[in-house]
CSV table of C-alpha atoms and ligand atoms in Angstrom, one decimal:
chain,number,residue,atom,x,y,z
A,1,UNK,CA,120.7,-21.4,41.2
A,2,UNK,CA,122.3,-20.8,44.6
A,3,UNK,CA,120.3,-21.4,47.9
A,4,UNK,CA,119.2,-17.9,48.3
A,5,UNK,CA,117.2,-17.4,45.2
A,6,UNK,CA,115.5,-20.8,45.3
A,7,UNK,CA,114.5,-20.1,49.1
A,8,UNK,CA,113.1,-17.2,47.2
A,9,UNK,CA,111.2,-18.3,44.4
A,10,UNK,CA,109.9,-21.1,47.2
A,11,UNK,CA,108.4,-18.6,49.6
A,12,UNK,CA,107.0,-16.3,46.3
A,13,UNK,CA,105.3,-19.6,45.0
A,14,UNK,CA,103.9,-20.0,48.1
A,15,UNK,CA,102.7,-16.3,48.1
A,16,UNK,CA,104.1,-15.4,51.5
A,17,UNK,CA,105.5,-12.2,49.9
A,18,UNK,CA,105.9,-10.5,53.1
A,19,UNK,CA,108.2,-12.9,54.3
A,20,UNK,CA,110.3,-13.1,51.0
A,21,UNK,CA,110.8,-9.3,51.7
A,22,UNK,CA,112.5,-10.4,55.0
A,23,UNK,CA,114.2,-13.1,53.5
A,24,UNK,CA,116.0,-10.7,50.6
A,25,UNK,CA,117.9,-9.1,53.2
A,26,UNK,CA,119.1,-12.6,54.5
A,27,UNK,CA,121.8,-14.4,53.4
A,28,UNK,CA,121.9,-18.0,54.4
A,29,UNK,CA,124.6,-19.1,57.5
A,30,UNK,CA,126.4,-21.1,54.6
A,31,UNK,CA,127.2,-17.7,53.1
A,32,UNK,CA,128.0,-16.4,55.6
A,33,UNK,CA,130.6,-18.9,56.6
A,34,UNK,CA,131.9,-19.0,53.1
A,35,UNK,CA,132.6,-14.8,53.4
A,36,UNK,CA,133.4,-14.5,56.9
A,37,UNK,CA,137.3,-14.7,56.4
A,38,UNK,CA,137.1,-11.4,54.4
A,39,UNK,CA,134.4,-10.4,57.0
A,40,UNK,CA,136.6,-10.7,59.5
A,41,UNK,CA,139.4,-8.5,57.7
A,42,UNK,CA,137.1,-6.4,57.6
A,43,UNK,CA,136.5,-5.9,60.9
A,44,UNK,CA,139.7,-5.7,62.0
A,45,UNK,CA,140.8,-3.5,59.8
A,46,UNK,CA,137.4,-1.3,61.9
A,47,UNK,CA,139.0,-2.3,64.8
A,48,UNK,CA,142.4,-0.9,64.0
A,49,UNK,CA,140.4,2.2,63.6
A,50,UNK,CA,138.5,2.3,66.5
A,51,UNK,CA,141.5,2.3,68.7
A,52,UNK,CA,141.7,-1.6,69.5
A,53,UNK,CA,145.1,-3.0,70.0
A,54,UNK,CA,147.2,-5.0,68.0
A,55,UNK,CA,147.0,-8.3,70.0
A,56,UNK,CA,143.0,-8.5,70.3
A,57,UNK,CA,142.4,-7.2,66.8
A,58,UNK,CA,144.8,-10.2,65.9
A,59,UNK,CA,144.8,-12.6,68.6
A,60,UNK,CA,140.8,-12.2,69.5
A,61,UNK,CA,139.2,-10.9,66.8
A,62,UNK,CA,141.5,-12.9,64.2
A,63,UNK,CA,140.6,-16.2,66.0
A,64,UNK,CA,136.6,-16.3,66.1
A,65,UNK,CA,134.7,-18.2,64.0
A,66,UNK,CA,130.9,-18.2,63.1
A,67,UNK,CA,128.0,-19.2,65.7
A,68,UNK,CA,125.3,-20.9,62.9
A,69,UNK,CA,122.9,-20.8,65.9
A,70,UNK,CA,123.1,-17.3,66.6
A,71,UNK,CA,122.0,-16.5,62.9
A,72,UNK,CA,119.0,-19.2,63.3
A,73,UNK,CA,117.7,-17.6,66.6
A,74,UNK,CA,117.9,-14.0,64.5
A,75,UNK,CA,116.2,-15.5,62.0
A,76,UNK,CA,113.5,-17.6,63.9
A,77,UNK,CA,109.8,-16.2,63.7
A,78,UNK,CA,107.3,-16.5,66.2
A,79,UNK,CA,104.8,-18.6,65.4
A,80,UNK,CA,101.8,-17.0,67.6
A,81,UNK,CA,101.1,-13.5,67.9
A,82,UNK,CA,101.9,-12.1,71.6
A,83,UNK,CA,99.0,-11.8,73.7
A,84,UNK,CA,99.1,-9.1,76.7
A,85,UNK,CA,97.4,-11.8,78.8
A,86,UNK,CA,100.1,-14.4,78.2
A,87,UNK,CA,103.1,-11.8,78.4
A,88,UNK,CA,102.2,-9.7,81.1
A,89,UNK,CA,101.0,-13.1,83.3
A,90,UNK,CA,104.5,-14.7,82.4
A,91,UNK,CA,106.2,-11.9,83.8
A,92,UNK,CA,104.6,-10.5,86.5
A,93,UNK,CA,104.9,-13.2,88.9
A,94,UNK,CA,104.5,-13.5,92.7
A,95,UNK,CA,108.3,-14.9,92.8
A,96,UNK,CA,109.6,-12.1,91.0
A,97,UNK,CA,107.3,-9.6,93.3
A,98,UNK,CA,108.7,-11.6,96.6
A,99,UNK,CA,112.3,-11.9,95.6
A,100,UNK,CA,111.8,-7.8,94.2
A,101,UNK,CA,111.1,-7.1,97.4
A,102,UNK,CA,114.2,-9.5,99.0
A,103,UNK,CA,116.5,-7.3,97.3
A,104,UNK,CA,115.0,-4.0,97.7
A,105,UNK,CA,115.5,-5.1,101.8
A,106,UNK,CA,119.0,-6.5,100.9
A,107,UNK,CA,120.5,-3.4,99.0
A,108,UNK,CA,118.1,-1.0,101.1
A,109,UNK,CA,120.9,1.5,102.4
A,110,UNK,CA,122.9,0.9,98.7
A,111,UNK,CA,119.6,1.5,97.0
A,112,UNK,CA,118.7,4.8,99.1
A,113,UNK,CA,121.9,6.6,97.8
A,114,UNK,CA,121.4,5.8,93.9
A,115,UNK,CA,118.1,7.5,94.0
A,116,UNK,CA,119.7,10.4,95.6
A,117,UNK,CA,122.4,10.7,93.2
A,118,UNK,CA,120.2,9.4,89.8
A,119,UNK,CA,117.0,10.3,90.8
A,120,UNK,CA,115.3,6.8,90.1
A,121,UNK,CA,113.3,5.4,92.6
A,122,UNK,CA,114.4,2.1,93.8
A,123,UNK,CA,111.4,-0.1,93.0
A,124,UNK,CA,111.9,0.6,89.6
A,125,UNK,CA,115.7,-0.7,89.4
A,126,UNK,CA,114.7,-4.2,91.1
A,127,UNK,CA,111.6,-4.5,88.4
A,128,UNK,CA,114.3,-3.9,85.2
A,129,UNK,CA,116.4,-5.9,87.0
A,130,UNK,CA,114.0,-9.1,87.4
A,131,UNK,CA,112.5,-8.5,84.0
A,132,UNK,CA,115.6,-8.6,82.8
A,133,UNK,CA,117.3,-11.4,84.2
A,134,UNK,CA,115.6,-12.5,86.9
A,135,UNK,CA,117.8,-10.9,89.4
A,136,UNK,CA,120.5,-12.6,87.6
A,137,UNK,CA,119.3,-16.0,87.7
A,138,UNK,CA,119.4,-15.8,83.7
A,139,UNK,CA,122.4,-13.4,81.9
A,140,UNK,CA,122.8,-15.9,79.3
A,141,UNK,CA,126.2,-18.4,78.1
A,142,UNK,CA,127.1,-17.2,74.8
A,143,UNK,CA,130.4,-15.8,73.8
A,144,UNK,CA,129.4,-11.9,73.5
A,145,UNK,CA,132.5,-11.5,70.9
A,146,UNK,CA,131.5,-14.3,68.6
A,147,UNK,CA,127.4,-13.9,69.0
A,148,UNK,CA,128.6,-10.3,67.8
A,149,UNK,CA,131.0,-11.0,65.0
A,150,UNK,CA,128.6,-13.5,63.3
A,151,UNK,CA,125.9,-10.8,63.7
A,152,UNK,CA,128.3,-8.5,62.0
A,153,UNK,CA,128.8,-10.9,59.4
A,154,UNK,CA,125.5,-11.3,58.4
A,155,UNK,CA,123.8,-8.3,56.1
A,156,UNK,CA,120.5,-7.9,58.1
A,157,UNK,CA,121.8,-5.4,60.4
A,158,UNK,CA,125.6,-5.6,60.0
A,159,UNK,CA,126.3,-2.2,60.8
A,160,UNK,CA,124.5,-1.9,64.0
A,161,UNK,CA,126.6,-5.5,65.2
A,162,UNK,CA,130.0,-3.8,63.9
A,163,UNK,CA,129.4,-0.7,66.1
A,164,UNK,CA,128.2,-2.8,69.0
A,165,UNK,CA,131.3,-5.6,68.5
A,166,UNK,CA,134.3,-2.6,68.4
A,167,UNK,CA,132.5,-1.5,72.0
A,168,UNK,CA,132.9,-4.7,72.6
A,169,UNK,CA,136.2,-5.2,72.0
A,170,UNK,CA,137.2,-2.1,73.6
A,171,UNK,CA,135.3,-2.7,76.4
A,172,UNK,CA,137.0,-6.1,77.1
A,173,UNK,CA,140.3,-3.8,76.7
A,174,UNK,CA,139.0,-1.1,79.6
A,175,UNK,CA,138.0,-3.8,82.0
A,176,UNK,CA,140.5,-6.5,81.3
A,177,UNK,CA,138.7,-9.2,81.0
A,178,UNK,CA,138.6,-12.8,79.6
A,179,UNK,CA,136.7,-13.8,76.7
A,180,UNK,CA,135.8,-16.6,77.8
A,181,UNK,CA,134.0,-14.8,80.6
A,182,UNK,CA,132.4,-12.1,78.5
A,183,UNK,CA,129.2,-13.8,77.5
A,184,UNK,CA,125.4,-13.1,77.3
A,185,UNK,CA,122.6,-13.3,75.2
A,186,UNK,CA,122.6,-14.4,71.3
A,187,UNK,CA,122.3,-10.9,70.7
A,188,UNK,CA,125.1,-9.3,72.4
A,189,UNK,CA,123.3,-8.4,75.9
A,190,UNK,CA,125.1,-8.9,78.9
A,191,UNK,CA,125.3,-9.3,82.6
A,192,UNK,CA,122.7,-8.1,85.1
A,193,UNK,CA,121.0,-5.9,83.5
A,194,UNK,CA,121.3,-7.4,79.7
A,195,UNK,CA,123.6,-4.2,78.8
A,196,UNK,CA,125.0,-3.9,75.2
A,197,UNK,CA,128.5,-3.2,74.8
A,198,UNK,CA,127.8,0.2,74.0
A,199,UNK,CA,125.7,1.0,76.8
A,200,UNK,CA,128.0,-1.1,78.9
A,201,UNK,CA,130.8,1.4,77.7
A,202,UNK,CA,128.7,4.6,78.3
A,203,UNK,CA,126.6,4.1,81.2
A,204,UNK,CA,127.8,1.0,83.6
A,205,UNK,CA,129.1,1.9,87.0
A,206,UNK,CA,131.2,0.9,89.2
A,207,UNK,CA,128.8,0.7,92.4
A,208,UNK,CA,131.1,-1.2,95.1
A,209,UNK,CA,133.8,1.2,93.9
A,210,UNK,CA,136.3,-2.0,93.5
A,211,UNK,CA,137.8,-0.4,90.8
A,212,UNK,CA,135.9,-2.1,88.4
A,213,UNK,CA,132.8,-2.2,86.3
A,214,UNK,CA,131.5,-5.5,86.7
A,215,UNK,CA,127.8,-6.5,85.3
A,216,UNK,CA,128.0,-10.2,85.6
A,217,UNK,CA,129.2,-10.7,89.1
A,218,UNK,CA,128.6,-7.3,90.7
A,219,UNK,CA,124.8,-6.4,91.5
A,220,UNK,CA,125.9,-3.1,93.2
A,221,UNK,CA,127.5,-2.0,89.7
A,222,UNK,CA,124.2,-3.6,88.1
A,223,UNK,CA,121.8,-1.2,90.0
A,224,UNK,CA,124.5,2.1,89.9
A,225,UNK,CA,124.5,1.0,86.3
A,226,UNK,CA,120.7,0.7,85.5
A,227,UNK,CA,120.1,4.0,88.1
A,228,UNK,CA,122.6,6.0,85.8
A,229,UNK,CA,121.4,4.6,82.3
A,230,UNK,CA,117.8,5.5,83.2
A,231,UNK,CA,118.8,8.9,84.4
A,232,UNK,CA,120.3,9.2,81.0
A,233,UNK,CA,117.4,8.2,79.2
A,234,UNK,CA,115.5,10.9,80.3
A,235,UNK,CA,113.5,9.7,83.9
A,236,UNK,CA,111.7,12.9,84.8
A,237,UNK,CA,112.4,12.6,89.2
A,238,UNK,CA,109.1,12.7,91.3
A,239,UNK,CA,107.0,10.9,88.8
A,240,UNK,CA,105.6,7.5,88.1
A,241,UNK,CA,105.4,5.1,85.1
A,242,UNK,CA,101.8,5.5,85.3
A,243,UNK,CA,98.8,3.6,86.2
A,244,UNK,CA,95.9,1.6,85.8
A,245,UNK,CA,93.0,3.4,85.2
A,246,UNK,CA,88.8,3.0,85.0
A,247,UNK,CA,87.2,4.1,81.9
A,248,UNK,CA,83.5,5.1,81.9
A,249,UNK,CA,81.2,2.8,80.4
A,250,UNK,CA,80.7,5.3,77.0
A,251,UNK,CA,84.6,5.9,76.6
A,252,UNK,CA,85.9,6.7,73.3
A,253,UNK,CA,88.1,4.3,72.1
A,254,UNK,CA,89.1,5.8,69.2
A,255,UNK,CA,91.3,8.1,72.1
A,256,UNK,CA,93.2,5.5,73.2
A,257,UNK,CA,97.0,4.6,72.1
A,258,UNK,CA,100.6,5.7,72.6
A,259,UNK,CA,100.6,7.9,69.8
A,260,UNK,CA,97.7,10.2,71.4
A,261,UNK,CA,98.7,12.1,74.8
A,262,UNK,CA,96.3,14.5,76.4
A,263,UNK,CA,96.7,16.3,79.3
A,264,UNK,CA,95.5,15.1,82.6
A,265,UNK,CA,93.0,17.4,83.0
A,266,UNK,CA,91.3,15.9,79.5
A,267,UNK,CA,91.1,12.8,80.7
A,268,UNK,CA,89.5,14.0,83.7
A,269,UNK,CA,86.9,15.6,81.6
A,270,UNK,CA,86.2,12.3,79.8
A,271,UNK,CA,85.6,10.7,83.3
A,272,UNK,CA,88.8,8.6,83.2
A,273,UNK,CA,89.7,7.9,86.8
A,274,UNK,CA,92.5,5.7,89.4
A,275,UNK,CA,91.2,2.4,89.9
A,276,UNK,CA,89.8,3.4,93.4
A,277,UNK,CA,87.9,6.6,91.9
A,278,UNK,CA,89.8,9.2,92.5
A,279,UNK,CA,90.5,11.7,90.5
A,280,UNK,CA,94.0,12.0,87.9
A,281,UNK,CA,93.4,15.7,88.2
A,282,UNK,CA,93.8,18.8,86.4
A,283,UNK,CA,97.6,19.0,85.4
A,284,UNK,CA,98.9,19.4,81.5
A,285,UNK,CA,101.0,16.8,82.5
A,286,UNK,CA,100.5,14.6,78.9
A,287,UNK,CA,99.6,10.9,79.4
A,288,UNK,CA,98.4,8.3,76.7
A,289,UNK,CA,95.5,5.5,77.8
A,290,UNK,CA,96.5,1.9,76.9
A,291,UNK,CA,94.3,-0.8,75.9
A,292,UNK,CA,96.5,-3.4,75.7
A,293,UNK,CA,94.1,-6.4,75.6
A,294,UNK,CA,91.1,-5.2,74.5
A,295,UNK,CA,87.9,-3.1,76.1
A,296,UNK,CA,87.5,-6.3,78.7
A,297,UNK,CA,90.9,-6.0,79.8
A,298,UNK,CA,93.0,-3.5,82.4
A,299,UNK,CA,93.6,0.2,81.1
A,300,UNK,CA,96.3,1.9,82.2
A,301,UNK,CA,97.6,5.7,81.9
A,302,UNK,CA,100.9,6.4,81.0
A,303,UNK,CA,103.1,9.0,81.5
A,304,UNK,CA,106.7,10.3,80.3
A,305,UNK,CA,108.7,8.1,82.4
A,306,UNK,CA,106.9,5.4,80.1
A,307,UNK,CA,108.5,6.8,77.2
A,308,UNK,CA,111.8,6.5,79.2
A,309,UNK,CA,111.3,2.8,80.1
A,310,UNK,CA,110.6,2.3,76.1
A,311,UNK,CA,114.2,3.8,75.2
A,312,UNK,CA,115.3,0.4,77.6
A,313,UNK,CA,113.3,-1.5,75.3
A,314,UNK,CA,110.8,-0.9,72.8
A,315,UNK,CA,107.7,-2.4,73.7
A,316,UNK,CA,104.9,-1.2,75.7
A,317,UNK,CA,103.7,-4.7,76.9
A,318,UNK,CA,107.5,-4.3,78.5
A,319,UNK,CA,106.7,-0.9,79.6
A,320,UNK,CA,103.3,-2.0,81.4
A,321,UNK,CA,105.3,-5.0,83.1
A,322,UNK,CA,108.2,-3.0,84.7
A,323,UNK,CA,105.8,-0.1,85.9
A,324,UNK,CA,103.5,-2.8,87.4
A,325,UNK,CA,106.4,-5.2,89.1
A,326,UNK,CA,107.6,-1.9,90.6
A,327,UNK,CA,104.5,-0.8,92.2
A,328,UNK,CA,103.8,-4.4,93.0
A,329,UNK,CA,107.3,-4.1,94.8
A,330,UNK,CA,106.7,-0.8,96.5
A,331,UNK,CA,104.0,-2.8,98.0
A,332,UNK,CA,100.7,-2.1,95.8
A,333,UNK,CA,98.3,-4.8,95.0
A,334,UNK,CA,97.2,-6.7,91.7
A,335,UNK,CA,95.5,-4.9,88.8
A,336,UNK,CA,92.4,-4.5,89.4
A,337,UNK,CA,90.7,-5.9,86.7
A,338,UNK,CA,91.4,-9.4,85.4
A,339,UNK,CA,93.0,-10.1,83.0
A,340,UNK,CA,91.1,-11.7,80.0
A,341,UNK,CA,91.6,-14.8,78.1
A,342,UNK,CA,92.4,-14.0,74.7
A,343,UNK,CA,92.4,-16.2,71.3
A,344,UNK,CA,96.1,-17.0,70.7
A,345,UNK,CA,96.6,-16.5,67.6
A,346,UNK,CA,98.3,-17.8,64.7
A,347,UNK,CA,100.8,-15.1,62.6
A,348,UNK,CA,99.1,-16.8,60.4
A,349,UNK,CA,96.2,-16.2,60.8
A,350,UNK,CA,96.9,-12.7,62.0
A,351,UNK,CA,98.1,-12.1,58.4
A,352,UNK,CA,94.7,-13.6,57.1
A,353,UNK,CA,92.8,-11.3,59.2
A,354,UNK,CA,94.9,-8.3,57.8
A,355,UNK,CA,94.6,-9.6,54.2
A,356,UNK,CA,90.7,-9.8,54.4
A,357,UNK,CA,90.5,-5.9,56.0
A,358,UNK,CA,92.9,-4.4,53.2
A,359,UNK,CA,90.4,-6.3,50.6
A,360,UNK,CA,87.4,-4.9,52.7
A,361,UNK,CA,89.0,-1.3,52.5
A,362,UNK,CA,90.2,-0.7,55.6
A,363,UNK,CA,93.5,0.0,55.4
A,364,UNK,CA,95.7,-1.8,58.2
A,365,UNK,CA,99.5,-1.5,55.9
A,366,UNK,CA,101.5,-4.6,55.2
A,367,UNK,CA,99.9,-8.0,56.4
A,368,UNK,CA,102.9,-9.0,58.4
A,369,UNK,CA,101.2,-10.7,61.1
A,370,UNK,CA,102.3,-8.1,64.0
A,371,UNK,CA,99.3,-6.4,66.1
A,372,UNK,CA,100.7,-2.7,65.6
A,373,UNK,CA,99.4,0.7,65.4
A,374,UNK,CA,98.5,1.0,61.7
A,375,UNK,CA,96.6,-2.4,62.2
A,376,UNK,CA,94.4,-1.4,65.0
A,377,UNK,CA,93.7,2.1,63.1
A,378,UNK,CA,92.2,-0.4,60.6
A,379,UNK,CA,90.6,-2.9,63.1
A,380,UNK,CA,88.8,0.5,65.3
A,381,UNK,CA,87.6,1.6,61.6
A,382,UNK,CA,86.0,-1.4,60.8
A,383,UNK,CA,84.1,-1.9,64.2
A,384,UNK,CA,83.0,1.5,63.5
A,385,UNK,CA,80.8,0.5,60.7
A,386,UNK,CA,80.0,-3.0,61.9
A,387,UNK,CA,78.7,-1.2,65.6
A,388,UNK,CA,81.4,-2.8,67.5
A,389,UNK,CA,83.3,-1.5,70.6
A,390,UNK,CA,86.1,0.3,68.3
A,391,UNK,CA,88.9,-0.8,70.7
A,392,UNK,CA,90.8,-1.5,67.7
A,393,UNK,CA,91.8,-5.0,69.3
A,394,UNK,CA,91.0,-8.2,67.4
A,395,UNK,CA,88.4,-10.1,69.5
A,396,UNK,CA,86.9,-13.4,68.5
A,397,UNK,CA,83.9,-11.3,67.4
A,398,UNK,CA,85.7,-8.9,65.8
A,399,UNK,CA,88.0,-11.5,63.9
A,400,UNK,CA,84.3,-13.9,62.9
A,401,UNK,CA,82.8,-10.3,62.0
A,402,UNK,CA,85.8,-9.7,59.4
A,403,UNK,CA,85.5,-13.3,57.9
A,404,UNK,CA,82.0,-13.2,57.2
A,405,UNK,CA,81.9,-9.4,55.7
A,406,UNK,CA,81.3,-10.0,51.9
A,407,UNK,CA,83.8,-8.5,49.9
A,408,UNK,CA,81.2,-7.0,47.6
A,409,UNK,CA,81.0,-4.2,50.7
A,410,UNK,CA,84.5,-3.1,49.4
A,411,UNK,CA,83.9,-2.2,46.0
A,412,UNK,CA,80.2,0.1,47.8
A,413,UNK,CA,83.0,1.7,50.1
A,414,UNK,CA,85.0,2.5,46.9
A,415,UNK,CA,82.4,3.7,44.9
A,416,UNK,CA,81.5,6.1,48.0
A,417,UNK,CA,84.7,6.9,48.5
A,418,UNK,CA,84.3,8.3,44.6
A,419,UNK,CA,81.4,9.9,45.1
A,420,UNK,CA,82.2,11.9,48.4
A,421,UNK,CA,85.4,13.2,46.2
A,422,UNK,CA,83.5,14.0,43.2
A,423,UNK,CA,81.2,15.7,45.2
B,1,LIG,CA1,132.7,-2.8,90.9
């Protein structure tokens, strides 16, 4: 039996099915050592075809060898699930707000010109920039071209890491650089603004206009860059990220999330307002209300420009960080509402919680642990019956009120559910 399949039958045995369904597309980093010579003929052989050269298809590509590390930081899960509280509090910092603001003085004149040209206000390229590297403090050490070809060498997404290697390789071509300098995170992100090679190829600028396109030593060519990828991503000029908001005491929960946009105007008529009281007004302009800790924490408003800063990178806790550092930059104060202290909880647990609802009949999809939509669709259906604030977000009371429900109450909602389609 080779490793794979026993590392299999393990995790079945142990009934984590969910993660044996991760695990299938894995192969372990001794098979991919063992396969990584034809890998790599494989690759150059892509490379020849992508318009590399002889001498870095041979004399780069042909000489890298596997990174075991890189494949155990792509296969390393969290252990906790992500609470907005400890995210958004690790990230929006005073020192990133001060030194925002140290660099938006710095690069004033600089600044000023890209959001002529792009349209982006500059705020918003010192927030990606600090939330991204902390103004370059952190652009990561590891070989781009090997974190890549070991990435490519592996089956969990080899096809993405094969595109994102050949820009790679051409892109050390275009700019002439050394290997040895061309490094970043495990992933592949690199420089200033944590750029993959393909955005790197399509959208980095040169800023200083040295002749070259430099995102680890250049921060002029790291803000023309990040001005002209966001511009290419969609940022509509002349509007913000979005805001926090007040809900009214009797708000509708079941309104709230990404997936729902209304037009101003609608949340206006459900008394939604800015945090001082004013009014969001009667545009069509479509925004979504967050929630993202919960009916005692913040709420925010969100509007397309969100969407834009989610194309950066997927993840509306991100989203909420960069809008807020911005403003916080620009000179606005803290969030008006505190933020609360959540349970942290365990995947595991998380994945107990979803278990025990899916058994109960309220259907939250595959217990994998992650707080998504299709789990707080569940969670808001469940407070519904128990009387709970249907927030959808998995409070200690929610979470005690789940364990305790007997699971005879399942087999009454499936008999109802039978009658109400018989009759
Ligand atoms: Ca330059």
């Amino acid at each position: 039996m080779n490793s794979f399949s026993s590392f299999r039958t393990l995790l079945i045995a142990a009934g984590l099915t969910a993660m044996a369904n991760v695990a299938h597309a894995q192969q372990s980093p001794e098979v991919v050592a063992e396969t990584f010579p034809q890998c790599i003929e494989r690759l150059q052989l892509l490379a020849r075809n992508s318009g590399v050269s002889e001498n870095t298809t041979v004399d780069i590509l042909g000489q890298v060898r596997p990174l075991p590390k890189i494949l155990e930081y792509d296969r390393s899960q969290p252990e906790f699930v992500q609470t907005f509280t400890g995210y958004f509090s690790k990230r929006v910092t005073d020192w990133r707000m001060n030194k925002g603001r140290e660099k938006l003085a710095e690069h004033s004149d600089f600044l000023s010109k890209l959001t002529q040209e792009y349209g982006v206000p500059a705020h918003y390229l010192i927030a990606f920039w600090g939330l991204e590297t902390n103004f370059g403090n952190y652009k990561g050490k590891i070989p781009t071209i090997s974190a890549l070809t070991t990435l490519a060498c592996d089956q969990r997404r080899s096809g993405y890491f094969s595109q994102e290697l050949m820009q790679a390789l051409l892109l050390l071509e275009r700019e002439n650089l050394d290997p040895n300098e061309m490094i970043g995170s495990w992933a592949g992100a690199m420089g200033h603004t944590q750029f993959m090679p393909t955005a790197y190829m399509k959208y980095a600028k040169d800023g200083d206009g040295d002749g070259k396109v430099d995102l680890w030593n250049n921060e002029l060519d790291a803000l023309a860059s990040a001005a002209h990828f966001l511009q290419n991503l969609g940022w509509k000029t002349g509007f913000k990220w979005g805001r926090e908001v007040l809900l009214p005491e009797d708000f509708d929960y079941q309104l709230a999330g990404k997936s729902q946009p209304q037009s101003l105007s609608f949340w206006s008529q459900q008394k939604v307002t800015q945090v001082g009281g004013q009014t969001l007004g009667d545009s069509d302009l479509k925004a979504a209300v967050l929630i993202p800790a919960g009916h005692t924490g913040p709420a925010f408003i969100v509007y397309p420009n969100f969407d834009v800063i989610l194309r950066w990178n997927n993840s509306e806790y991100y989203g909420i960080a960069v809008g807020h550092l911005a403003d916080r930059i620009k000179g606005q104060g803290t969030l008006s509402k505190p933020l609360p202290d959540l349970p942290n909880y365990t995947i595991v647990e998380m994945q107990q919680f979803q278990e025990k609802l899916n058994q109960l009949g309220f259907d939250v999809g595959v217990a994998d642990g992650i707080l998504g939509p299709a789990t707080r669709k569940g969670v808001r259906a469940f407070q519904l019956t128990m009387g709970l604030i249907a927030d959808g977000y998995p409070s200690k009371e929610t979470v005690e009120a789940v364990k305790r429900a007997p699971l005879d109450k399942a087999e009454e909602k499936a008999v109802e559910e039978l009658q109400s389609v018989v009759n």
